[in-house]
Tab-separated table of C-alpha atoms in Angstrom:
chain	number	residue	atom	x	y	z
A	197	MET	CA	49.127	-81.989	-36.033
A	198	GLU	CA	47.152	-80.445	-38.876
A	199	GLU	CA	45.995	-76.871	-38.640
A	200	ARG	CA	42.359	-76.070	-37.926
A	201	TYR	CA	40.697	-72.758	-38.702
A	202	TYR	CA	37.610	-71.589	-36.804
A	203	ALA	CA	35.014	-68.882	-37.384
A	204	THR	CA	31.472	-68.002	-36.347
A	205	GLY	CA	28.702	-66.861	-38.681
A	206	ARG	CA	25.328	-65.369	-37.818
A	207	ARG	CA	22.081	-64.635	-39.659
A	208	LYS	CA	18.750	-63.717	-38.011
A	209	THR	CA	18.754	-65.903	-34.869
A	210	ALA	CA	20.899	-68.704	-36.347
A	211	VAL	CA	24.516	-69.221	-35.302
A	212	ALA	CA	26.998	-71.390	-37.223
A	213	ARG	CA	30.356	-72.474	-35.813
A	214	VAL	CA	32.681	-73.581	-38.628
A	215	TRP	CA	35.975	-75.496	-38.501
A	216	LEU	CA	38.191	-75.918	-41.593
A	217	THR	CA	41.075	-78.320	-42.121
A	218	GLN	CA	43.092	-79.113	-45.245
A	219	GLY	CA	41.475	-82.144	-46.795
A	220	SER	CA	39.454	-83.740	-49.545
A	221	GLY	CA	36.167	-81.822	-49.484
A	222	GLN	CA	34.179	-83.636	-46.783
A	223	PHE	CA	31.377	-81.504	-45.333
A	224	LYS	CA	29.515	-82.276	-42.102
A	225	ILE	CA	26.758	-80.154	-40.543
A	226	ASN	CA	25.676	-81.310	-37.073
A	227	ASN	CA	27.200	-84.728	-37.925
A	228	ARG	CA	25.070	-85.002	-41.088
A	229	THR	CA	25.980	-84.498	-44.748
A	230	VAL	CA	25.102	-81.259	-46.526
A	231	GLU	CA	22.719	-83.093	-48.857
A	232	ASP	CA	20.950	-84.611	-45.869
A	233	TYR	CA	20.743	-81.371	-43.863
A	234	PHE	CA	19.837	-78.723	-46.469
A	235	GLY	CA	17.428	-78.857	-49.382
A	236	GLU	CA	18.582	-78.332	-52.967
A	237	ALA	CA	17.635	-74.630	-53.079
A	238	VAL	CA	19.424	-73.570	-49.893
A	239	ARG	CA	22.520	-75.755	-50.282
A	240	GLY	CA	23.972	-73.635	-53.104
A	241	GLU	CA	23.509	-70.495	-51.034
A	242	ALA	CA	25.323	-72.002	-48.046
A	243	LEU	CA	28.314	-73.221	-50.099
A	244	MET	CA	28.715	-70.021	-52.172
A	245	PRO	CA	32.047	-68.901	-50.616
A	246	LEU	CA	33.698	-72.230	-51.514
A	247	THR	CA	32.306	-72.442	-55.056
A	248	SER	CA	33.093	-68.790	-55.852
A	249	LEU	CA	36.760	-69.353	-54.968
A	250	GLY	CA	36.864	-72.800	-56.595
A	251	LEU	CA	37.865	-74.531	-53.356
A	252	ASP	CA	35.192	-77.259	-53.323
A	253	SER	CA	37.647	-80.090	-52.614
A	254	GLU	CA	40.444	-78.224	-50.796
A	255	PHE	CA	39.072	-78.274	-47.253
A	256	ASP	CA	37.265	-80.632	-44.902
A	257	ILE	CA	34.527	-78.667	-43.165
A	258	TRP	CA	32.815	-79.510	-39.901
A	259	CYS	CA	30.213	-77.202	-38.419
A	260	THR	CA	27.447	-76.917	-35.875
A	261	VAL	CA	24.368	-74.807	-36.590
A	262	LYS	CA	21.791	-73.733	-33.998
A	263	GLY	CA	18.712	-71.514	-33.933
A	264	GLY	CA	16.507	-69.999	-36.596
A	265	GLY	CA	15.134	-71.817	-39.617
A	266	ILE	CA	16.689	-73.426	-42.665
A	267	THR	CA	17.269	-70.151	-44.563
A	268	GLY	CA	18.765	-68.405	-41.524
A	269	GLN	CA	21.015	-71.381	-40.849
A	270	ALA	CA	22.196	-71.431	-44.477
A	271	GLY	CA	23.004	-67.707	-44.274
A	272	ALA	CA	24.846	-68.188	-40.981
A	273	LEU	CA	26.826	-71.072	-42.476
A	274	ARG	CA	27.736	-68.952	-45.519
A	275	HIS	CA	28.935	-66.118	-43.262
A	276	GLY	CA	30.935	-68.446	-40.994
A	277	LEU	CA	32.457	-70.319	-43.933
A	278	ALA	CA	33.631	-67.079	-45.543
A	279	ARG	CA	35.153	-65.888	-42.271
A	280	ALA	CA	36.917	-69.221	-41.722
A	281	LEU	CA	38.374	-69.085	-45.253
A	282	VAL	CA	39.820	-65.638	-44.481
A	283	VAL	CA	41.385	-67.021	-41.288
A	284	ALA	CA	42.897	-69.832	-43.363
A	285	ASN	CA	44.245	-67.510	-46.073
A	286	GLU	CA	44.162	-63.703	-45.897
A	287	GLU	CA	44.270	-63.460	-49.730
A	288	TYR	CA	40.671	-64.705	-49.875
A	289	ARG	CA	39.438	-61.569	-48.076
A	290	LYS	CA	39.231	-59.307	-51.132
A	291	PRO	CA	37.181	-61.586	-53.429
A	292	LEU	CA	34.891	-62.672	-50.578
A	293	ARG	CA	34.340	-59.067	-49.479
A	294	LYS	CA	33.584	-58.064	-53.080
A	295	ARG	CA	30.840	-60.701	-53.313
A	296	GLY	CA	29.429	-59.648	-49.919
A	297	PHE	CA	30.042	-62.911	-48.054
A	298	LEU	CA	31.893	-61.260	-45.152
A	299	THR	CA	29.129	-58.771	-44.369
A	300	ARG	CA	26.829	-59.804	-41.532
A	301	ASP	CA	23.200	-59.541	-42.665
A	302	SER	CA	21.795	-57.540	-39.746
A	303	ARG	CA	18.115	-57.848	-40.672
A	304	MET	CA	16.096	-59.275	-37.807
A	305	VAL	CA	12.395	-59.878	-37.223
A	306	GLU	CA	10.788	-56.739	-35.852
A	307	ARG	CA	9.126	-57.247	-32.494
A	308	LYS	CA	5.383	-57.224	-32.018
A	309	LYS	CA	4.142	-54.072	-30.275
A	310	TYR	CA	1.435	-53.979	-27.614
A	311	GLY	CA	-2.021	-52.847	-28.735
A	312	GLN	CA	-1.367	-54.257	-32.224
A	313	PRO	CA	-1.710	-57.736	-33.737
A	314	GLY	CA	1.825	-57.640	-35.174
A	315	ALA	CA	4.900	-55.482	-35.657
A	316	ARG	CA	3.275	-53.079	-38.155
A	317	LYS	CA	-0.266	-54.372	-38.598
A	318	ARG	CA	-3.073	-52.552	-36.818
A	319	PHE	CA	-6.413	-53.827	-35.615
A	320	GLN	CA	-9.288	-52.982	-37.979
A	321	PHE	CA	-10.443	-49.373	-37.657
A	322	SER	CA	-14.148	-48.664	-37.430
A	323	LYS	CA	-15.256	-45.084	-37.944
A	324	ARG	CA	-18.787	-45.735	-36.655
């Protein structure tokens, strides 16, 4: 049986579960192709770990992505893909860490506070 490598990536409220197997470069996201799932602008961002290492056609990738929007899902996929590559081969850790793909982007949407219309915005002040 062929070996499978698994990792989880997160960004904002999106979670990506990524499985890697040795293969020919097939890529499925929620049983759809990458081209079908992501737009042109976000696709490059999501596949950065593979292209930076030159492994575009080394692995077959299957993943599920939930939550958030398109940008958050692309970031989660990038994080999960980088982590799965490290599980597959520990030598990939240094170049991926150097490019920042293994760091979880912890920025989240700030919550709305009571007595205000948003997280930071205030209602209009009237002096008189």
